[in-house]
């Protein structure tokens, strides 16, 4: 057996421990491993002759054991948002298992060009959830690339020219398809999709999925209603106006659960019974969903799992020198409530 | 005027900027300040002769510009918990304004004695939300004190012997008093307080506040019902058992909103009308509260403000060498819903 080709897997098999345990010992996270196991792994490494690559060793020499999470501030709160809280929760839990901490840096959108704070962050890799206008997002992305750390980008597509960026997102397109097929199978012939004005790639994907599914159903009409924001009052004003002008959709597919619940108030006020006279769906099923009655048909977001996957992808990238996979899409699942 | 006594306030007045701006320039956070303002503040400092204390300067020389937030993991998710998410949200927002980042480190309770991960955290101060059993909490507190960083402890009392620990909490006792006085003023003569088995100082304070208020009302009976956990099923089982054995309280004061909402299901199943036949209250009014109908009478938690206050207290402590105030209690407010 060539010494150069010996893998962690082979060491793990020789000592009868997991590959993760071997990786922890090799990559300096040996405080996560019991003394006796550590001794056996090290003995096996000495005996079998494993040597990490020079690049990997160089990368490790200045290891900070911390991953950064950069969050742009605008009017929307950040950890108050259930999606961002779930991402951070999964990230932090998985990072803790691998001996890393999570450093969160808030950046104000209007100070972006001046933002030097995150240049001081002592991290081995970065996670990023972009928001705001396209130029803001572009600028931040360029600024972060200049830090020369591997980056996980949540809920955005990856570009071919960026080898050290890994995109991790939920299958929003698939979720849109599932919801559209579901309401059509229950008799909907006209579908109204309600979205906020600000462009979120995830929401564009959901709408794309609905369009795709309905394209295969020539008899079904699809319209898109744009609400000024995700706020209840804006959603309700837009829907009220739409219905006042004679719109009568068989199903309303809201961009997320908050917007679906806001829309429900309008339908209730008009005495429309669900699901007989009109159907309604949301998206994400975060914790607050279960407190609302009736239960809104929705799609389950794997947000916490996105965070855990990001932690694993980044720490592996730090150990190995490159991302194993640069475009990771996690599946979603439809859950039928009382509104369809 | 003695040069030694010149304060930031005087410099601020001389340049006509805020004390925060002067503090940012003096304490090396000058990336937060515009070039022209920075120049003027520096000129005023040179002219007027301000000198920070030697201790403060020594402390600043190794400044990391990061605050740590240590969270113990047990079965309860951490950033998935709305209280912890709100704390972290406020912390991170205020720290960002002062040029700091937030480093979050999850620690598993069963690995506490081995937990070396947070010893590696490069931070200037620590925030801590303790959970779990008393010995676990005591051990973590001692371990963290050994790191010799200033500590903010959320939702716990401060001990006299610990000068570099600052306690920041909401007025849970006052909240308990408000709720008890409210239901009594609306006719309650018997009150059932529902709490989880695990001891949280905040919840003990709430119960203490109820007891205090009722002590002044000799005719009113108070009982405490202990639920195995905060989970819906446990709360419902405990309450069902209590009512089956003939308990008939005029008002149920649940330890938090989640438990109140779980209790509501039992009351509804028994056909008890609220507030006529029985009253119900919760605590905290986090985001999910508004999705539930009927609106539960509750107390508003200033959780985000606790986080912001911690950020300000810690960064001032880092600048000045000691905490200005070591026991900070933020007020709460009663909000009447449809259940009292």
XYZ file of C-alpha atoms in Angstrom:
680
model
C 0.000 0.000 0.000
C 1.415 3.403 -0.980
C 1.774 5.673 2.037
C 0.536 8.646 0.044
C -2.768 6.992 -0.726
C -3.724 5.935 2.793
C -7.088 7.508 3.620
C -8.817 8.489 6.855
C -11.332 5.770 6.043
C -8.622 3.114 6.166
C -7.303 4.421 9.481
C -10.852 4.445 10.847
C -11.330 0.827 9.744
C -8.012 -0.214 11.315
C -8.879 1.345 14.700
C -12.601 0.584 14.436
C -13.763 4.183 14.988
C -15.677 6.627 12.763
C -14.008 8.643 9.988
C -15.139 11.772 11.886
C -13.106 10.668 14.914
C -10.012 10.152 12.772
C -10.598 13.525 11.116
C -10.942 15.171 14.534
C -7.595 13.751 15.672
C -5.796 14.612 12.422
C -7.228 18.098 12.203
C -6.449 19.239 15.693
C -9.944 18.864 17.110
C -8.703 16.135 19.430
C -10.344 17.708 22.472
C -13.507 16.133 21.054
C -12.006 12.640 21.274
C -11.442 10.494 24.376
C -7.829 9.953 25.520
C -7.738 6.211 24.824
C -9.266 6.600 21.331
C -6.897 9.447 20.550
C -3.935 7.274 21.536
C -5.115 4.403 19.323
C -5.775 6.657 16.315
C -2.355 8.290 16.673
C -0.682 4.876 16.960
C -2.459 3.732 13.782
C -1.401 6.902 11.969
C 2.217 6.346 13.015
C 2.091 2.686 12.038
C 0.268 3.091 8.725
C 1.994 6.314 7.762
C -0.863 8.754 6.948
C 0.311 12.238 5.936
C -2.084 15.088 5.246
C -1.335 17.152 2.126
C 1.027 20.106 2.478
C -1.707 22.499 1.436
C -4.049 21.132 4.050
C -1.348 21.381 6.704
C -0.535 24.966 5.749
C -4.197 25.858 5.933
C -4.497 24.288 9.350
C -1.525 26.025 10.890
C -3.479 29.245 11.381
C -6.786 27.589 12.181
C -9.163 29.811 14.170
C -11.851 27.171 14.774
C -14.520 29.732 14.112
C -16.942 30.249 11.242
C -18.382 33.676 10.505
C -22.022 34.401 9.675
C -22.450 37.818 8.056
C -25.941 39.250 8.189
C -27.041 42.404 6.443
C -29.298 44.584 8.536
C -32.219 46.377 7.048
C -35.680 46.974 8.459
C -36.177 43.243 8.819
C -34.805 41.896 12.115
C -32.300 39.175 11.658
C -32.313 36.570 14.420
C -35.922 37.583 15.012
C -36.657 36.134 11.576
C -37.490 32.445 12.068
C -35.589 31.353 8.950
C -32.374 33.073 10.028
C -32.754 31.816 13.597
C -33.153 28.239 12.332
C -30.095 28.583 10.059
C -27.981 29.908 12.951
C -29.322 27.210 15.269
C -28.306 24.398 12.896
C -24.953 26.030 12.132
C -24.043 26.508 15.780
C -25.150 23.028 16.847
C -23.163 21.282 14.119
C -20.121 23.542 14.536
C -20.085 22.819 18.280
C -19.955 19.087 17.489
C -16.882 19.753 15.372
C -15.146 21.993 17.890
C -15.891 25.310 16.158
C -17.702 28.424 17.307
C -19.954 30.692 15.235
C -19.119 34.407 14.970
C -22.040 36.564 13.889
C -21.399 40.004 12.453
C -24.238 42.357 11.649
C -23.526 44.781 8.812
C -25.708 47.798 8.089
C -26.617 48.058 4.419
C -26.003 51.806 4.264
C -22.508 51.448 5.731
C -21.476 48.605 3.521
C -18.657 50.358 1.682
C -17.240 51.492 5.049
C -17.811 48.180 6.812
C -14.440 47.139 8.042
C -15.751 45.328 11.095
C -15.898 41.917 9.477
C -12.393 42.283 8.095
C -11.299 41.899 11.695
C -13.253 38.712 12.233
C -10.886 35.864 12.994
C -12.627 33.090 11.089
C -11.753 30.145 8.858
C -14.782 30.463 6.617
C -17.924 32.536 6.118
C -21.643 31.986 5.744
C -23.779 34.578 4.099
C -27.473 35.265 3.766
C -27.868 38.164 1.368
C -30.800 40.542 1.372
C -31.633 43.931 -0.040
C -31.209 45.274 -3.549
C -29.118 43.631 -6.247
C -26.277 46.236 -6.122
C -26.018 45.904 -2.325
C -25.899 42.132 -2.605
C -23.317 42.269 -5.377
C -21.095 44.678 -3.427
C -21.150 42.603 -0.263
C -20.415 39.437 -2.180
C -17.390 41.064 -3.841
C -16.186 42.512 -0.529
C -16.383 39.111 1.121
C -14.604 37.353 -1.713
C -11.700 39.765 -1.113
C -11.250 38.231 2.360
C -10.104 34.995 0.661
C -12.048 32.671 2.903
C -14.300 29.846 1.706
C -17.918 31.021 1.584
C -21.263 29.290 1.961
C -24.045 31.283 0.370
C -27.541 30.452 1.609
C -30.548 30.494 -0.700
C -28.723 31.752 -3.809
C -27.448 30.048 -6.930
C -23.707 29.531 -7.361
C -21.772 30.997 -10.282
C -19.333 28.952 -12.292
C -16.501 31.483 -11.856
C -16.474 31.245 -8.037
C -14.792 27.982 -7.038
C -14.555 28.801 -3.333
C -18.243 29.555 -2.898
C -20.702 26.790 -2.073
C -24.424 27.398 -2.483
C -26.763 25.700 -0.020
C -30.505 26.105 -0.434
C -33.804 24.379 -0.004
C -35.684 23.120 -3.035
C -37.960 26.151 -3.318
C -38.747 25.354 -6.950
C -39.780 21.822 -6.043
C -41.897 23.222 -3.206
C -43.698 25.587 -5.603
C -44.369 22.647 -7.919
C -45.737 20.490 -5.094
C -48.162 23.211 -3.958
C -49.394 23.962 -7.487
C -49.950 20.283 -8.289
C -51.721 19.829 -4.967
C -54.291 22.625 -5.466
C -54.868 21.632 -9.097
C -55.470 18.024 -8.076
C -58.097 19.368 -5.670
C -59.910 21.248 -8.408
C -58.269 24.685 -8.698
C -58.539 26.166 -12.208
C -57.250 29.650 -11.356
C -54.293 30.260 -9.077
C -53.178 33.570 -7.534
C -49.565 33.704 -6.352
C -48.924 36.478 -3.774
C -45.319 37.730 -3.488
C -43.545 40.703 -1.881
C -42.062 43.418 -4.109
C -38.460 42.918 -2.965
C -36.745 40.215 -4.979
C -35.707 37.141 -3.010
C -34.165 34.382 -5.156
C -35.948 31.786 -2.987
C -39.350 33.326 -3.685
C -38.609 33.661 -7.408
C -37.828 29.934 -7.355
C -41.137 29.149 -5.641
C -43.031 31.131 -8.285
C -40.967 29.408 -11.002
C -41.982 26.027 -9.602
C -45.671 26.982 -9.644
C -45.350 28.193 -13.245
C -43.601 24.979 -14.268
C -46.296 22.788 -12.754
C -49.132 24.816 -14.262
C -47.465 24.875 -17.674
C -48.238 21.156 -17.828
C -51.929 21.948 -17.117
C -53.159 24.090 -20.046
C -56.596 24.762 -18.545
C -55.296 26.433 -15.360
C -54.842 30.201 -15.156
C -52.023 31.702 -13.044
C -51.746 35.321 -11.882
C -49.142 36.993 -9.684
C -50.138 39.648 -7.136
C -47.294 41.828 -5.838
C -47.608 43.133 -2.272
C -45.597 46.213 -1.297
C -43.904 44.191 1.467
C -44.299 40.982 3.468
C -46.106 42.910 6.214
C -49.654 41.893 7.101
C -51.192 45.270 6.239
C -49.562 45.389 2.803
C -50.588 41.822 1.957
C -54.134 42.525 3.105
C -54.369 45.797 1.138
C -53.122 44.153 -2.064
C -55.494 41.197 -1.751
C -58.476 43.367 -0.828
C -57.847 45.503 -3.888
C -57.515 42.417 -6.100
C -60.771 40.900 -4.872
C -62.573 44.273 -5.096
C -61.674 44.422 -8.771
C -63.455 41.132 -9.352
C -60.573 38.675 -8.983
C -61.867 35.244 -7.943
C -59.038 32.736 -7.725
C -59.757 29.127 -6.743
C -56.488 29.030 -4.804
C -54.140 31.597 -3.273
C -50.507 30.484 -3.039
C -48.748 32.897 -0.684
C -44.960 33.210 -0.781
C -44.679 32.175 2.870
C -46.798 31.277 5.904
C -46.816 34.795 7.377
C -48.304 36.143 4.152
C -50.806 33.256 3.939
C -51.990 33.969 7.482
C -52.332 37.686 6.668
C -54.373 36.760 3.570
C -56.585 34.477 5.659
C -57.933 37.459 7.603
C -59.207 39.019 4.354
C -60.861 35.779 3.219
C -62.505 35.352 6.619
C -63.827 38.932 6.589
C -65.453 38.260 3.215
C -67.113 35.116 4.533
C -65.275 32.844 2.108
C -65.097 29.289 3.482
C -61.873 27.323 3.136
C -61.207 25.056 1.353
C -64.662 24.864 -0.334
C -64.867 28.377 -1.804
C -61.170 29.142 -1.915
C -57.917 27.319 -1.110
C -54.866 28.872 0.590
C -51.246 27.738 0.970
C -48.085 29.098 2.618
C -44.436 28.073 2.745
C -41.862 27.056 5.433
C -43.836 25.818 8.458
C -41.705 27.526 11.090
C -42.651 27.271 14.754
C -45.370 29.979 14.768
C -47.312 28.047 12.088
C -48.691 25.604 14.636
C -50.239 28.388 16.718
C -52.554 29.526 13.944
C -55.952 28.025 13.223
C -56.912 26.756 10.655
C -53.683 24.911 9.884
C -52.459 26.286 6.562
C -51.313 23.799 3.897
C -47.604 24.474 3.463
C -44.163 23.122 2.626
C -41.673 22.186 5.356
C -38.430 24.196 5.193
C -35.306 22.240 6.184
C -33.780 25.503 7.497
C -31.999 23.998 10.504
C -30.611 21.264 8.252
C -29.343 23.942 5.833
C -27.326 25.355 8.733
C -25.992 21.933 9.727
C -25.078 21.149 6.114
C -23.247 24.468 5.824
C -21.224 23.687 8.964
C -20.217 20.286 7.610
C -19.416 21.603 4.118
C -17.262 24.448 5.470
C -15.300 22.437 8.014
C -14.620 19.751 5.360
C -13.542 22.452 2.914
C -11.168 23.827 5.581
C -9.709 20.352 6.149
C -9.487 19.331 2.480
C -8.747 22.582 0.619
C -11.799 22.534 -1.638
C -15.567 22.118 -1.498
C -16.706 18.594 -2.255
C -19.972 19.874 -3.781
C -20.651 23.504 -4.689
C -24.402 23.402 -5.194
C -26.371 21.636 -2.502
C -30.169 21.573 -2.639
C -32.117 20.024 0.243
C -35.556 18.518 -0.413
C -38.795 19.968 0.957
C -42.039 18.227 1.821
C -45.681 19.236 1.476
C -47.866 19.109 4.571
C -51.607 19.333 4.031
C -53.494 21.480 6.508
C -57.164 22.502 6.625
C -57.016 25.171 3.916
C -56.892 22.944 0.794
C -9.298 72.643 34.229
C -7.165 69.639 35.259
C -6.220 67.557 32.254
C -6.849 64.366 34.204
C -10.449 65.231 34.788
C -11.447 66.045 31.235
C -14.301 63.758 30.260
C -15.573 62.403 26.959
C -18.683 64.450 27.569
C -16.661 67.664 27.544
C -14.903 66.676 24.340
C -18.267 65.833 22.788
C -19.624 69.243 23.785
C -16.548 70.999 22.375
C -16.853 69.280 18.982
C -20.659 69.169 19.037
C -20.948 65.408 18.498
C -22.359 62.588 20.658
C -20.416 61.023 23.542
C -20.691 57.719 21.647
C -18.806 59.243 18.714
C -16.030 60.471 21.000
C -15.904 57.057 22.688
C -15.685 55.360 19.291
C -12.695 57.497 18.292
C -10.928 57.105 21.654
C -11.511 53.387 21.878
C -10.301 52.440 18.448
C -13.701 51.999 16.861
C -13.012 54.928 14.560
C -14.078 52.994 11.450
C -17.588 53.806 12.669
C -16.939 57.541 12.438
C -16.714 59.739 9.338
C -13.266 61.079 8.356
C -14.079 64.753 9.010
C -15.663 64.043 12.413
C -12.737 61.825 13.372
C -10.304 64.618 12.504
C -12.223 67.149 14.593
C -12.512 64.828 17.617
C -8.805 64.037 17.457
C -7.953 67.724 17.218
C -10.100 68.459 20.284
C -8.465 65.610 22.205
C -5.005 66.978 21.338
C -6.010 70.516 22.241
C -7.863 69.703 25.470
C -5.521 66.962 26.560
C -7.767 63.953 27.255
C -5.879 60.833 28.356
C -7.585 57.494 28.948
C -6.498 55.646 32.094
C -3.465 53.363 31.869
C -5.576 50.359 32.840
C -8.053 51.122 30.102
C -5.255 51.520 27.578
C -3.639 48.244 28.624
C -6.958 46.494 28.295
C -7.486 47.940 24.863
C -4.144 46.915 23.448
C -5.251 43.316 22.967
C -8.831 44.153 22.043
C -10.579 41.466 19.970
C -13.753 43.439 19.233
C -15.814 40.357 19.818
C -18.180 39.306 22.596
C -18.869 35.639 23.276
C -22.285 34.143 23.956
C -22.016 30.712 25.582
C -25.087 28.543 25.310
C -25.534 25.214 27.022
C -27.201 22.595 24.858
C -29.713 20.227 26.258
C -32.897 18.885 24.702
C -34.179 22.418 24.285
C -33.017 24.061 21.060
C -31.176 27.264 21.609
C -31.656 29.803 18.818
C -34.928 28.009 18.081
C -36.089 29.270 21.478
C -37.708 32.682 20.945
C -36.214 34.162 24.125
C -32.656 33.188 23.201
C -33.161 34.331 19.597
C -34.385 37.734 20.823
C -31.422 38.072 23.216
C -28.950 37.243 20.435
C -30.762 39.587 18.056
C -30.468 42.545 20.438
C -26.874 41.683 21.345
C -25.736 41.428 17.753
C -27.536 44.589 16.614
C -26.091 46.724 19.407
C -22.614 45.173 19.126
C -22.588 45.897 15.386
C -23.314 49.558 16.168
C -20.256 49.590 18.412
C -17.964 47.789 15.984
C -18.027 44.385 17.703
C -19.075 40.956 16.482
C -20.850 38.232 18.477
C -19.236 34.798 18.792
C -21.637 32.042 19.762
C -20.331 28.821 21.240
C -22.609 25.890 21.936
C -21.497 23.673 24.813
C -23.000 20.248 25.455
C -23.957 19.785 29.089
C -22.540 16.258 29.304
C -19.174 17.403 27.966
C -18.889 20.395 30.200
C -15.839 19.275 32.165
C -14.064 18.494 28.870
C -15.272 21.590 27.046
C -12.147 23.342 25.959
C -13.724 24.849 22.871
C -14.665 28.135 24.465
C -11.223 28.546 25.995
C -10.104 29.168 22.419
C -12.686 31.868 21.793
C -10.968 35.152 21.105
C -13.353 37.473 22.913
C -13.245 40.540 25.165
C -16.218 39.549 27.289
C -18.849 36.849 27.680
C -22.607 36.565 27.890
C -24.185 33.575 29.471
C -27.648 32.099 29.647
C -27.499 29.171 32.056
C -29.835 26.212 31.934
C -29.960 22.709 33.341
C -29.412 21.475 36.874
C -27.832 23.537 39.649
C -24.478 21.626 39.658
C -24.164 21.999 35.868
C -24.860 25.717 36.132
C -22.440 26.142 39.008
C -19.672 24.276 37.161
C -20.055 26.300 33.978
C -20.103 29.558 35.898
C -16.862 28.627 37.696
C -15.241 27.486 34.455
C -16.113 30.761 32.766
C -14.865 32.856 35.667
C -11.485 31.130 35.196
C -11.258 32.737 31.724
C -10.904 36.122 33.451
C -13.226 37.996 31.122
C -16.093 40.249 32.209
C -19.368 38.311 32.195
C -22.986 39.272 31.671
C -25.334 36.727 33.167
C -28.870 36.775 31.776
C -31.882 36.084 33.957
C -29.956 35.238 37.151
C -29.200 37.177 40.316
C -25.690 38.492 40.906
C -23.582 37.487 43.901
C -21.726 40.028 45.971
C -18.410 38.158 45.677
C -18.289 38.409 41.894
C -17.336 41.968 40.918
C -16.758 41.219 37.245
C -20.182 39.670 36.658
C -23.148 41.833 35.708
C -26.661 40.425 35.973
C -29.213 41.580 33.400
C -32.783 40.372 33.667
C -36.359 41.335 33.082
C -38.609 42.150 36.030
C -40.175 38.690 36.232
C -41.263 39.281 39.823
C -43.016 42.489 38.842
C -44.656 40.678 35.926
C -45.992 37.976 38.249
C -47.384 40.697 40.526
C -49.070 42.504 37.626
C -50.789 39.329 36.412
C -51.975 38.305 39.887
C -53.352 41.775 40.643
C -55.056 41.834 37.262
C -56.968 38.548 37.669
C -57.896 39.359 41.268
C -59.230 42.758 40.187
C -61.401 40.887 37.699
C -62.868 38.639 40.369
C -60.521 35.650 40.739
C -60.622 34.130 44.238
C -58.559 31.015 43.454
C -55.451 31.075 41.300
C -53.560 28.099 39.832
C -49.958 28.768 38.813
C -48.610 26.216 36.284
C -44.809 25.787 36.152
C -42.370 23.268 34.657
C -40.431 20.932 36.949
C -36.978 22.212 35.959
C -35.970 25.213 38.035
C -35.542 28.456 36.099
C -34.753 31.480 38.275
C -36.973 33.624 36.008
C -39.961 31.370 36.571
C -39.332 31.205 40.339
C -39.381 35.016 40.299
C -42.715 35.066 38.438
C -44.232 32.699 41.002
C -42.719 34.819 43.790
C -44.392 37.902 42.331
C -47.780 36.175 42.225
C -47.356 35.038 45.838
C -46.393 38.571 46.911
C -49.443 40.122 45.283
C -51.825 37.510 46.688
C -50.333 37.803 50.167
C -51.922 41.260 50.282
C -55.303 39.681 49.420
C -56.157 37.296 52.277
C -59.313 35.909 50.631
C -57.544 34.578 47.536
C -56.250 30.999 47.356
C -53.095 30.141 45.387
C -51.961 26.684 44.263
C -48.964 25.638 42.178
C -49.250 22.841 39.611
C -45.943 21.342 38.447
C -45.811 20.010 34.887
C -43.134 17.446 34.017
C -41.810 19.801 31.319
C -42.813 22.856 29.280
C -44.040 20.578 26.469
C -47.688 20.803 25.422
C -48.462 17.163 26.231
C -47.004 17.402 29.744
C -48.825 20.645 30.522
C -52.082 19.189 29.233
C -51.677 15.944 31.203
C -50.952 17.822 34.436
C -53.905 20.171 34.008
C -56.296 17.392 32.973
C -55.340 15.428 36.078
C -55.789 18.511 38.282
C -59.259 19.279 36.908
C -60.284 15.585 37.075
C -59.523 15.627 40.781
C -62.007 18.440 41.259
C -59.718 21.463 41.012
C -61.697 24.532 39.887
C -59.464 27.620 39.772
C -60.918 30.982 38.739
C -57.668 31.810 36.934
C -54.762 29.835 35.528
C -51.434 31.716 35.441
C -49.104 29.750 33.181
C -45.330 30.269 33.442
C -45.136 31.354 29.794
C -47.284 31.789 26.677
C -46.475 28.355 25.214
C -47.766 26.700 28.398
C -50.835 28.971 28.473
C -51.685 28.027 24.886
C -51.237 24.326 25.696
C -53.546 24.770 28.713
C -56.127 26.518 26.517
C -56.712 23.309 24.533
C -57.743 21.490 27.735
C -60.110 24.292 28.783
C -61.673 24.360 25.311
C -62.180 20.574 25.308
C -64.055 20.863 28.607
C -66.300 23.566 27.206
C -65.109 26.189 29.696
C -65.653 29.699 28.309
C -62.960 32.334 28.768
C -62.909 34.674 30.586
C -66.375 34.086 32.122
C -65.868 30.626 33.590
C -62.101 30.671 33.858
C -59.286 33.174 33.174
C -55.906 32.340 31.617
C -52.604 34.239 31.379
C -49.163 33.610 29.889
C -45.818 35.418 29.916
C -43.410 36.968 27.339
C -45.491 37.753 24.214
C -42.917 36.570 21.689
C -43.749 36.629 17.998
C -45.803 33.398 17.870
C -48.232 34.835 20.446
C -50.019 36.940 17.852
C -50.829 33.888 15.702
C -52.963 32.278 18.390
C -56.621 32.982 18.956
C -57.949 33.995 21.473
C -55.224 36.498 22.373
C -53.862 35.423 25.755
C -53.403 38.089 28.444
C -49.678 38.248 29.049
C -46.637 40.309 30.011
C -44.301 41.758 27.383
C -40.701 40.528 27.690
C -38.040 43.123 26.819
C -35.789 40.263 25.597
C -34.268 42.125 22.662
C -33.598 45.085 24.953
C -31.869 42.747 27.446
C -29.481 41.802 24.637
C -28.888 45.450 23.671
C -28.320 46.404 27.319
C -25.807 43.564 27.710
C -23.882 44.779 24.655
C -23.699 48.313 26.012
C -22.763 47.189 29.549
C -19.990 44.885 28.304
C -18.417 47.298 25.834
C -18.451 50.055 28.496
C -16.903 47.641 30.999
C -14.189 46.835 28.432
C -13.521 50.546 27.901
C -13.657 51.587 31.573
C -12.289 48.570 33.484
C -15.380 47.952 35.606
C -19.128 47.522 35.321
C -21.054 50.711 36.005
C -24.005 48.747 37.398
C -23.920 45.055 38.294
C -27.628 44.324 38.653
C -29.827 45.628 35.865
C -33.538 44.861 35.849
C -35.669 45.948 32.876
C -39.372 46.664 33.373
C -42.157 44.564 31.882
C -45.676 45.550 30.874
C -49.018 43.760 31.069
C -51.037 43.411 27.899
C -54.648 42.374 28.271
C -55.945 39.876 25.734
C -59.279 38.076 25.459
C -58.666 35.504 28.193
C -59.162 37.681 31.304
